Coordinates of C-alpha atoms in Angstrom, one line a residue:
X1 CA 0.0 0.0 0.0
X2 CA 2.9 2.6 -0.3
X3 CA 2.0 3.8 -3.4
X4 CA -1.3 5.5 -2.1
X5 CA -0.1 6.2 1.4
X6 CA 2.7 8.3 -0.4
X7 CA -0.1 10.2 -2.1
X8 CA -2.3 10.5 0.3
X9 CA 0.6 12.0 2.4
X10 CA 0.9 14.4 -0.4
X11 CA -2.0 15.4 -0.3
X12 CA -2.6 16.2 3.6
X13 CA 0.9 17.8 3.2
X14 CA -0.8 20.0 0.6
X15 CA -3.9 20.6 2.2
X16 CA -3.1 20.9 5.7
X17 CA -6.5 21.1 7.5
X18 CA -8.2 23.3 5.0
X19 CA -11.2 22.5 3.5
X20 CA -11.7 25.4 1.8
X21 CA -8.9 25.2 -0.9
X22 CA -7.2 28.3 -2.5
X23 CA -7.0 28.3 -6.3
X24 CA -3.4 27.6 -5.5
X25 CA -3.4 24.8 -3.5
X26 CA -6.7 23.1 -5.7
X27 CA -4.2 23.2 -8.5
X28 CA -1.3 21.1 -6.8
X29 CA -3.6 18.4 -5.6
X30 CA -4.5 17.8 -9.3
X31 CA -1.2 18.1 -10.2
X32 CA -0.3 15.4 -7.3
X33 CA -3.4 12.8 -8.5
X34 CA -2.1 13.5 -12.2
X35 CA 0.9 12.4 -11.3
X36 CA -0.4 9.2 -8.9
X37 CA -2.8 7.8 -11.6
X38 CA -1.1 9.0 -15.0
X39 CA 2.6 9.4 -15.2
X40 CA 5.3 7.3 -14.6
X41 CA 9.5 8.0 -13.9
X42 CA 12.7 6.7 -14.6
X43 CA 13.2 3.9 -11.9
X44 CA 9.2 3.3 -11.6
X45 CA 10.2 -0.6 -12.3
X46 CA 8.1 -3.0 -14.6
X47 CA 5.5 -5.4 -15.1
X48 CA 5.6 -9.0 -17.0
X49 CA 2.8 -9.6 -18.7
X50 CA 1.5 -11.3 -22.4
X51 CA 5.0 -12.4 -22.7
X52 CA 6.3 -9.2 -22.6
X53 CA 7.9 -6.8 -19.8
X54 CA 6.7 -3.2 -19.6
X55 CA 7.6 -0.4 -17.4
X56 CA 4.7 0.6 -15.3
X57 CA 2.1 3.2 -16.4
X58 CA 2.0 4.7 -13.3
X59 CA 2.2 4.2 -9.2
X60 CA -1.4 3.7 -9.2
X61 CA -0.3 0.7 -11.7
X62 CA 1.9 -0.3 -9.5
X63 CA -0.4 -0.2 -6.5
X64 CA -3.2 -1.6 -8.7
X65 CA -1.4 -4.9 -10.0
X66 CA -0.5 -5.9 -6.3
X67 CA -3.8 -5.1 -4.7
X68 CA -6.5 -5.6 -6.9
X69 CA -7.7 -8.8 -5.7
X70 CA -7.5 -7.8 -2.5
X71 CA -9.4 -5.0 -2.5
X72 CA -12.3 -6.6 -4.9
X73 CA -12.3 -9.1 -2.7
X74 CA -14.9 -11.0 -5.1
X75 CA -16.7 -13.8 -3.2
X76 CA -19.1 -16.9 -5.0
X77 CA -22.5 -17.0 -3.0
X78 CA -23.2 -21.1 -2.7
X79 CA -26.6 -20.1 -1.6
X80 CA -27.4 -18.2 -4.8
X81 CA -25.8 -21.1 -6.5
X82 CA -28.1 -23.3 -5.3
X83 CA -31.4 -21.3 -6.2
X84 CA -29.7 -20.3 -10.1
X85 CA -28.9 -24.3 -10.3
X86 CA -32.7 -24.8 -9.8
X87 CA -33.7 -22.4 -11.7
X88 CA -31.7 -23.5 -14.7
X89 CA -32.7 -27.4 -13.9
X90 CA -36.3 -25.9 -14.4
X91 CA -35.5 -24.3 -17.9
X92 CA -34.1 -27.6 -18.7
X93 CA -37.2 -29.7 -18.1
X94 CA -39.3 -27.3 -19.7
X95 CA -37.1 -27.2 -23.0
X96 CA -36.2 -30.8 -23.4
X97 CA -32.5 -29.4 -22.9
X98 CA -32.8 -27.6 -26.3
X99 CA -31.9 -23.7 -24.9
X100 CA -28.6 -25.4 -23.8
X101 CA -27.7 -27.1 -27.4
X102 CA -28.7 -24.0 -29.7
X103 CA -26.4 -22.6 -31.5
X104 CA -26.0 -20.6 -35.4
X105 CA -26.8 -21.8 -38.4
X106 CA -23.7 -24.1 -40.1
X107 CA -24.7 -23.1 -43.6
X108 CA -24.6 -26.3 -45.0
X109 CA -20.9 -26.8 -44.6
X110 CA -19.6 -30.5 -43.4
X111 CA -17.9 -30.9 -40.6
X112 CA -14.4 -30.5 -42.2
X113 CA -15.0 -27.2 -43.4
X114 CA -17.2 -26.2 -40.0
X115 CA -14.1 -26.8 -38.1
X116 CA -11.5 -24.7 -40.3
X117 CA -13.5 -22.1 -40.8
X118 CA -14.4 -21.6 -37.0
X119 CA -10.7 -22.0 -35.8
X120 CA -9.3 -19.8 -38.5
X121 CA -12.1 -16.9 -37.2
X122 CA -13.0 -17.2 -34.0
X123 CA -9.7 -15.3 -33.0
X124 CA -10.9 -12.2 -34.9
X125 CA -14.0 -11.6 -32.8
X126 CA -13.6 -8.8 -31.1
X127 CA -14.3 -4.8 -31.7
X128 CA -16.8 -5.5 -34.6
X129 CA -17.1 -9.3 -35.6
X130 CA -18.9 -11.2 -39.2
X131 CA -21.6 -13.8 -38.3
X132 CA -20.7 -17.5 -39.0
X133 CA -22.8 -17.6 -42.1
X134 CA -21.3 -14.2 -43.5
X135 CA -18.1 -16.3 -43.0
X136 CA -18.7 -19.4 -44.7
X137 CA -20.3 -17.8 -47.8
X138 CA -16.8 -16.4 -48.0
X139 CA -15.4 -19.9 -47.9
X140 CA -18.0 -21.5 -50.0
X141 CA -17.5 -18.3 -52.9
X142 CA -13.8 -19.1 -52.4
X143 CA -12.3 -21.7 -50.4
X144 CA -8.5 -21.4 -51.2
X145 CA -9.3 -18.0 -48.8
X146 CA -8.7 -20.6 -46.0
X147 CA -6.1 -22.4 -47.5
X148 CA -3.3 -22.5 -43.8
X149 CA -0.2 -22.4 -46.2
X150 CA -1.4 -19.7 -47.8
X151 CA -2.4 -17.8 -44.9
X152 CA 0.3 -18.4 -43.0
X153 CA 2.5 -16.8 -46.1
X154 CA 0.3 -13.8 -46.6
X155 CA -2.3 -13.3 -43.5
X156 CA -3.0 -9.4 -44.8
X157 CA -4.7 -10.9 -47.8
X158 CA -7.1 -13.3 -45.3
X159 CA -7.7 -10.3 -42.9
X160 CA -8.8 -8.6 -46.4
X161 CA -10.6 -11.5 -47.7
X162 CA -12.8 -12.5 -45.3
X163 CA -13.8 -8.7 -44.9
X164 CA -12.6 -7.7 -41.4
X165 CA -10.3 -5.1 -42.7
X166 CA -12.3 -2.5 -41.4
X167 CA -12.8 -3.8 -37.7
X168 CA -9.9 -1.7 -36.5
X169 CA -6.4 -3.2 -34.9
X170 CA -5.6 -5.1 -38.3
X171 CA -1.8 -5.2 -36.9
X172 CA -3.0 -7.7 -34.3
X173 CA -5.9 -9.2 -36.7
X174 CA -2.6 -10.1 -39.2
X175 CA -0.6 -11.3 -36.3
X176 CA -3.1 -13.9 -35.5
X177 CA -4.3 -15.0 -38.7
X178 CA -0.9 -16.1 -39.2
X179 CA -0.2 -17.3 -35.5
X180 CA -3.2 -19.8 -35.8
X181 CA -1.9 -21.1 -39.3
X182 CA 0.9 -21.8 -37.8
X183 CA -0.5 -23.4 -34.7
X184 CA -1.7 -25.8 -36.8
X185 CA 0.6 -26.7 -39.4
X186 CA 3.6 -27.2 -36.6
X187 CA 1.1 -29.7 -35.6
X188 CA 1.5 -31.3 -38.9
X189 CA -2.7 -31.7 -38.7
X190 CA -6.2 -30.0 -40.0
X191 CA -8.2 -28.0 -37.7
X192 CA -10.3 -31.0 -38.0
X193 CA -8.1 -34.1 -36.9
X194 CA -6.0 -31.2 -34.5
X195 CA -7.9 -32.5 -31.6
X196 CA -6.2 -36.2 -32.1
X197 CA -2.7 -34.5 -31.4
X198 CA -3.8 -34.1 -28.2
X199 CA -5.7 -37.7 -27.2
X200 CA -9.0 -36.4 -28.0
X201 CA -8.6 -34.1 -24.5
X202 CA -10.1 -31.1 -24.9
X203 CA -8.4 -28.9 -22.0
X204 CA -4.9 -29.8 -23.3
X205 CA -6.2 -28.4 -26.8
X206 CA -7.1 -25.7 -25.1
X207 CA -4.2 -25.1 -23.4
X208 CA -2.2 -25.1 -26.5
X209 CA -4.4 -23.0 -28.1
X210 CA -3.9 -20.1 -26.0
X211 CA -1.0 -20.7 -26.0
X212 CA 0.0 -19.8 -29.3
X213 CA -0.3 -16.1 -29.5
X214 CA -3.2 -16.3 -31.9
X215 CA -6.0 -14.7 -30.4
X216 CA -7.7 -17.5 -27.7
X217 CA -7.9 -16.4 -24.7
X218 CA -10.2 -18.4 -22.2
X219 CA -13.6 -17.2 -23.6
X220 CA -13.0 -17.6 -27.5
X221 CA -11.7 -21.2 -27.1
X222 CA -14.1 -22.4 -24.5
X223 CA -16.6 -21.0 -27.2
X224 CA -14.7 -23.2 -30.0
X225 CA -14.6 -26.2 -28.0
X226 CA -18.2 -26.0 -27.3
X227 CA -19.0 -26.0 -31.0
X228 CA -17.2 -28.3 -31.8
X229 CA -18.8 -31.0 -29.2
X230 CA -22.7 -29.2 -29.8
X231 CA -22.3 -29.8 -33.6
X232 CA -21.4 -33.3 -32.7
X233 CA -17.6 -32.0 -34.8
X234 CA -15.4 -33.3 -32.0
X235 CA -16.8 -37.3 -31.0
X236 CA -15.6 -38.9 -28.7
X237 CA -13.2 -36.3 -26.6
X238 CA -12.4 -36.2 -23.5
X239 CA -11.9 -33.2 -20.0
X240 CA -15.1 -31.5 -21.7
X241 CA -16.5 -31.1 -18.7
X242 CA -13.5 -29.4 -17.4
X243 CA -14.8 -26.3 -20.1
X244 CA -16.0 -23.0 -18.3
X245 CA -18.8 -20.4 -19.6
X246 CA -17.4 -18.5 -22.2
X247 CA -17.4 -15.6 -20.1
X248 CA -18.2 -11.9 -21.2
X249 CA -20.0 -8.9 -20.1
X250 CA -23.2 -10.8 -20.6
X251 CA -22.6 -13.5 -18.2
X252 CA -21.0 -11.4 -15.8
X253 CA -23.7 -9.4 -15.5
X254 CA -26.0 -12.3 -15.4
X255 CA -23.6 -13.3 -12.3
X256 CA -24.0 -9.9 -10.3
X257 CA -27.8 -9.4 -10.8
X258 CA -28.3 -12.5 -9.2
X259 CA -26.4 -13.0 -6.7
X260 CA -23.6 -16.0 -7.2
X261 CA -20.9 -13.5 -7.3
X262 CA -20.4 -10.3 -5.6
X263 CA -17.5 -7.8 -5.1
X264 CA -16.1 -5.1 -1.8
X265 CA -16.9 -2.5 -3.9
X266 CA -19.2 -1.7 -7.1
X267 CA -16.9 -3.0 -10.2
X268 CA -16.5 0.5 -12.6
X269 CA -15.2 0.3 -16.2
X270 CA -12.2 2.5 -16.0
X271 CA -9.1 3.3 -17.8
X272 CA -7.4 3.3 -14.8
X273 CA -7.7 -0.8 -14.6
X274 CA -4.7 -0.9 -16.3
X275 CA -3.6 -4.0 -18.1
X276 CA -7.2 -5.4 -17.3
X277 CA -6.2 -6.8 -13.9
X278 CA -10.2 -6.3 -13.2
X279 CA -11.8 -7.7 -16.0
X280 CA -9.1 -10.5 -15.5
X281 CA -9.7 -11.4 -11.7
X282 CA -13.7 -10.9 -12.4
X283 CA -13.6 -13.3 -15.7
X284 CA -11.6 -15.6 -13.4
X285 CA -14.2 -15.4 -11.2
X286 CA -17.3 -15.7 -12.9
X287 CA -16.2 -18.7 -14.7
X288 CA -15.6 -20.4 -11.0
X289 CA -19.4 -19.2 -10.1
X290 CA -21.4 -20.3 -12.9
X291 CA -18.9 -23.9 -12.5
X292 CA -20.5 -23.5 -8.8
X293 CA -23.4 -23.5 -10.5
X294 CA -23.3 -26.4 -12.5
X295 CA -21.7 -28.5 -10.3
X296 CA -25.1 -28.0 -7.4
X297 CA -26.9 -28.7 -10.8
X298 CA -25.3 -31.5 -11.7
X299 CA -25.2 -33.1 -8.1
X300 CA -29.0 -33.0 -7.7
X301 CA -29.9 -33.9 -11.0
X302 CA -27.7 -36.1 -12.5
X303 CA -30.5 -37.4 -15.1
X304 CA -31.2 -34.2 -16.2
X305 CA -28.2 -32.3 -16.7
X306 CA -25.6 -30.7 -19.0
X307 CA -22.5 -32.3 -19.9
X308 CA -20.3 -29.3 -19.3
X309 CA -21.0 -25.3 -17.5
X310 CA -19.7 -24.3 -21.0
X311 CA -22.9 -25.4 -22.1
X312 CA -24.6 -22.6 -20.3
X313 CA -23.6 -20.2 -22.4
X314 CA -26.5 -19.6 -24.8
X315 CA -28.8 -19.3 -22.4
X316 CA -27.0 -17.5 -19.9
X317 CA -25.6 -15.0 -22.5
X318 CA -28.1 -14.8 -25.7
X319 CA -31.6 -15.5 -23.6
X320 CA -31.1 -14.1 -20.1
X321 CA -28.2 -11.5 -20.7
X322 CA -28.6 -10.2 -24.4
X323 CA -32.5 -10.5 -24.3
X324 CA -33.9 -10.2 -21.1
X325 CA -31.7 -8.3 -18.8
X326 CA -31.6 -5.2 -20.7
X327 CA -33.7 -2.0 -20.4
X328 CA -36.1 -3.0 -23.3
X329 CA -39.2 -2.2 -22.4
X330 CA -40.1 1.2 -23.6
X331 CA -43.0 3.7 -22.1
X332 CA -45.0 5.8 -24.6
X333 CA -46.6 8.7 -24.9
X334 CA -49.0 9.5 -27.4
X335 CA -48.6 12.7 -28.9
X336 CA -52.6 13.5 -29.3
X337 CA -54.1 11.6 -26.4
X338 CA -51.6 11.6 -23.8
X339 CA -52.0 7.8 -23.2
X340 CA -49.3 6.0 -22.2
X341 CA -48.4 2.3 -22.4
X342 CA -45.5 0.1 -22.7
X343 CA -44.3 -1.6 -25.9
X344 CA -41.4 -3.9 -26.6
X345 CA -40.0 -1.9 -29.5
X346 CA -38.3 1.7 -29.1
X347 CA -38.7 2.1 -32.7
X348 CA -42.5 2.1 -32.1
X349 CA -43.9 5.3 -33.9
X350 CA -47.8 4.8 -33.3
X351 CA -49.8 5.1 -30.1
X352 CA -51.4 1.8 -30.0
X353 CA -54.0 2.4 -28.1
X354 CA -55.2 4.5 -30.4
X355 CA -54.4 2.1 -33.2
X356 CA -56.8 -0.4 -31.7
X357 CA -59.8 2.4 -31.8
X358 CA -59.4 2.7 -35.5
X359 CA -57.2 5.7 -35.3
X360 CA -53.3 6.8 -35.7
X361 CA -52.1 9.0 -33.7
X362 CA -48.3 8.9 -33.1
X363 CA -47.0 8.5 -29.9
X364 CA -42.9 8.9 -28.5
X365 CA -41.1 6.9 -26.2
X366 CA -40.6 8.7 -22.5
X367 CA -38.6 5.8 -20.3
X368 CA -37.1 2.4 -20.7
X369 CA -37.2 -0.4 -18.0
X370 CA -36.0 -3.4 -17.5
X371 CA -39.0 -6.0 -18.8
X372 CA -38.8 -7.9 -15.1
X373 CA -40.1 -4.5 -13.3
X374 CA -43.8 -4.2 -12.7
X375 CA -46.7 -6.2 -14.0
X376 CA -46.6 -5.0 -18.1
X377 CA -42.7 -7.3 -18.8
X378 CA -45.2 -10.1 -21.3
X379 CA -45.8 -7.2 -23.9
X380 CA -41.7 -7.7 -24.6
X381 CA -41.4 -11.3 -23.4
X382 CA -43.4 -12.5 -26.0
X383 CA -42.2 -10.9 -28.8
X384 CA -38.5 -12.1 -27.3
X385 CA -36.7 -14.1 -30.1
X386 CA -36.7 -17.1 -27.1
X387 CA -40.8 -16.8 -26.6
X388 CA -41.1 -17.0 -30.5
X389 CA -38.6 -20.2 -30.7
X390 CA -41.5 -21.9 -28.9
X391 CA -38.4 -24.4 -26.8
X392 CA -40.0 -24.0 -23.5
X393 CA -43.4 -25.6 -22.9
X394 CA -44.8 -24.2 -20.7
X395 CA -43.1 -20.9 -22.3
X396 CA -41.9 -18.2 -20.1
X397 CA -43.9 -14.5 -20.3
X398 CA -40.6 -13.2 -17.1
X399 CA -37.5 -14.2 -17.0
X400 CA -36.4 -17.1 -14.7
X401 CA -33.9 -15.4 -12.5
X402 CA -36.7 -12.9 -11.9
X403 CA -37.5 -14.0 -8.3
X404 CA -33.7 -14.4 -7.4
X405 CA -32.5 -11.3 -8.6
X406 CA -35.7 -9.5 -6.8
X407 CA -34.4 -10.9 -3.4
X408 CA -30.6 -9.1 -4.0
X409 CA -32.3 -5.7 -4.9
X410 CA -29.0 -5.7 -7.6
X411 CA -30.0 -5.3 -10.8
X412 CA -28.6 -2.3 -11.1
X413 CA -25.1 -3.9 -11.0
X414 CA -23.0 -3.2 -14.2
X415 CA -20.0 -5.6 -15.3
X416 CA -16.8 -3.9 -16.4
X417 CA -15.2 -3.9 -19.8
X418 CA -12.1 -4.8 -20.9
X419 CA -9.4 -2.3 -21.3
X420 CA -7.2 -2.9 -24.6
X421 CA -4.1 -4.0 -23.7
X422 CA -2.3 -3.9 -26.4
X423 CA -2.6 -2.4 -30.3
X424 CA -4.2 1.4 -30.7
X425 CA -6.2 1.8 -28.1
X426 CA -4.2 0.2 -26.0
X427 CA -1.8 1.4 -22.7
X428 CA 1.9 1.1 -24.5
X429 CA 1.8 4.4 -26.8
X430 CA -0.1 6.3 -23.7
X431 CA 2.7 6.9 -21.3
X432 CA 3.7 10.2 -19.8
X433 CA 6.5 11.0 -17.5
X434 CA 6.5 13.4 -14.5
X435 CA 7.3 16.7 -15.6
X436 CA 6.4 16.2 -19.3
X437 CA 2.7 16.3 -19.9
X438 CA 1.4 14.2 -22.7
X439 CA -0.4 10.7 -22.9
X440 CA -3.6 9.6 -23.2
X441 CA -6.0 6.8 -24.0
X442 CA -8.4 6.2 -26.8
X443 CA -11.7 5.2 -26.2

């Protein structure tokens, strides 16, 4: 803790026992907290990380990267384990399992050409991503595109080909184009039979994977290995169980709201978590939760179960986090009548009550809730792309969690983002030294 008892020393040396500053004094604090969080000096000392070493950012940095966990201090509530486990159990039953197989359309492609096409892509999700179809119409125009010799030679003209050129960060995109073709021709394999170099075990495929500097990190290959053993690519394999939720902002959230993981102190999406040390201990974290989670599940229902908590992740992410635990049910107001009424569309132009009296008044949107507050959440549940997939039987007009996350009063709680390491919006071209001025991050 040296690093912020030197500045709070600073500060109080500034300051005194004033608390009415003088223009002058105002103006060396900021000076002092500019210093502490933004600029760093000669002999600040570095930190190892991606590989790499770099000289610390700042003293906060240095304060941050030994602390962090620490003062988080995130905890997994078994409890809130147990009543998510039941509640997922229950979505189970009433889908037949179905919500926890789902996944995008394959196109037509076999399983060959599944495989290479995920593996050579999948590492290019991120700021901006192309849908799995958009992908494979690529490959099926022009397959050579995804020929590993050839991008291994020239990755640029892959990037280019496939159409992510204009994603941003195309250095790194190159980089691990390249990095994955070579993952898998040093393995003297196709992304198909790649698997079989490691004995059909699917967390030492992993492993490797991220491994090689190609763009898996945790969440991206837990996603791959999932698809690999839903589409039925991968037979036969083996540690699958041993594959965590893909985690992301989604399931995170999904994690706070209701309970099964909680932090010290509210979790805030700030530059200053340099080198994601946050986002890092929190993904760590809410992969351990939701494998709470599964194992309660598991446990009490052995007979009507998942195979693996990576399996969670549709539901958990696409229903529950991308559809239902969002603000997406808009008020309206119409514009002649003054009525008001809740719709599950803020591109809505009409009043509809009048619409139903023969008339067509327009009407504007005044407020946005989240569809599990009050007694009007049906009008968007069932228009939800989940209620119209007619899986669950009976179907669900509220979201499951809603009785859990009502007890924790928290579903206000935002997850953090990840802070670019690396590449141009990320920390190495924003230092500053003392003295110097300068610096800066890019949103």
């Amino acid at each position: 803790m040296n690093e912020v008892s030197n500045f709070i020393n600073r500060i109080k040396n500034i300051s005194g026992n004033m608390t009415d500053l003088s223009i002058d004094k105002a103006r060396l604090i900021i000076k002092e907290i500019n210093e502490f969080l933004f600029t760093n000096y000669e002999d600040i000392g570095t930190t190892d990380i991606l590989g790499n070493s770099y000289k610390y950012f700042s003293d906060f940095h240095k304060f941050w990267e030994k602390n962090h966990k620490e003062i988080l201090n995130i905890q997994i509530d078994e409890e809130k384990c147990r009543l998510v486990a039941e509640k997922l159990h229950e979505v189970f039953v009433r889908t037949n399992g179905i919500v926890f197989r789902k996944i995008y359309d394959t196109n037509g492609l076999c399983a060959e050409d599944i495989c290479k096409v995920r593996i050579l892509t999948a590492n290019q999700d991120f700021r901006g991503s192309r849908s799995f179809k958009q992908l494979s119409d690529v490959f099926i125009d022009d397959g050579s595109i995804f020929d590993l010799n050839k991008i291994f030679t020239d990755p640029e003209s892959f990037v280019k080909d496939i159409g992510i050129t204009g994603l941003s960060q195309n250095d790194k995109r190159v980089q691990y184009a390249k990095n994955i073709a070579k993952f898998i021709l040093d393995n003297h394999t196709t992304p198909y039979e790649i698997i079989h170099c490691f004995d059909n075990n699917v967390k030492e495929f992993k492993n490797a994977l991220i491994c090689s500097n190609s763009g898996y990190g945790n969440k991206k290959a837990d996603m791959f290995i999932r698809d690999m053993i839903v589409l039925g690519i991968w037979k036969d394999i083996v540690g699958f169980d041993q594959i965590d939720v893909a985690s992301d902002i989604n399931t995170i959230k999904v994690a706070l709201r209701t309970g099964i993981m909680f932090s010290a102190i509210p979790l805030v999406s700030s530059f200053l978590d340099i080198f994601c040390y946050q986002y890092s201990y929190v993904d760590e974290m809410n992969a351990k939760a939701w494998r709470k989670v599964w194992k309660i599940w598991n446990s009490k229902y052995p007979e009507e179960t998942i195979a693996s908590p990576c399996l969670l992740d549709y539901f958990v992410y696409n229903v529950v986090g991308k559809q239902f635990c969002k603000p997406n049910l808009f008020l309206f107001q119409c514009d002649e009548e003054k009525h008001r009424f809740f719709w599950h569309s803020g591109r809505n132009k009409t009043c509809q009550i009048c619409y139903k009296k023969g008339k067509h008044n327009y009407a504007h949107s005044i407020d946005r809730i989240m569809p599990c507050e009050g007694e009007h959440g049906a009008v968007f549940f069932e228009k939800s792309e989940f209620y119209r997939s007619n899986v669950a039987s009976p179907n669900y007009d509220n979201c499951p969690f809603k009785s859990i996350c009502d007890q924790n009063n928290c579903k206000e709680l935002q997850p953090p983002a990840s802070i670019s390491i690396l590449g141009q919006t990320g920390w190495t071209n924003a230092y500053a030294k003392k003295e110097n001025g300068g610096g800066g991050i890019m949103g």
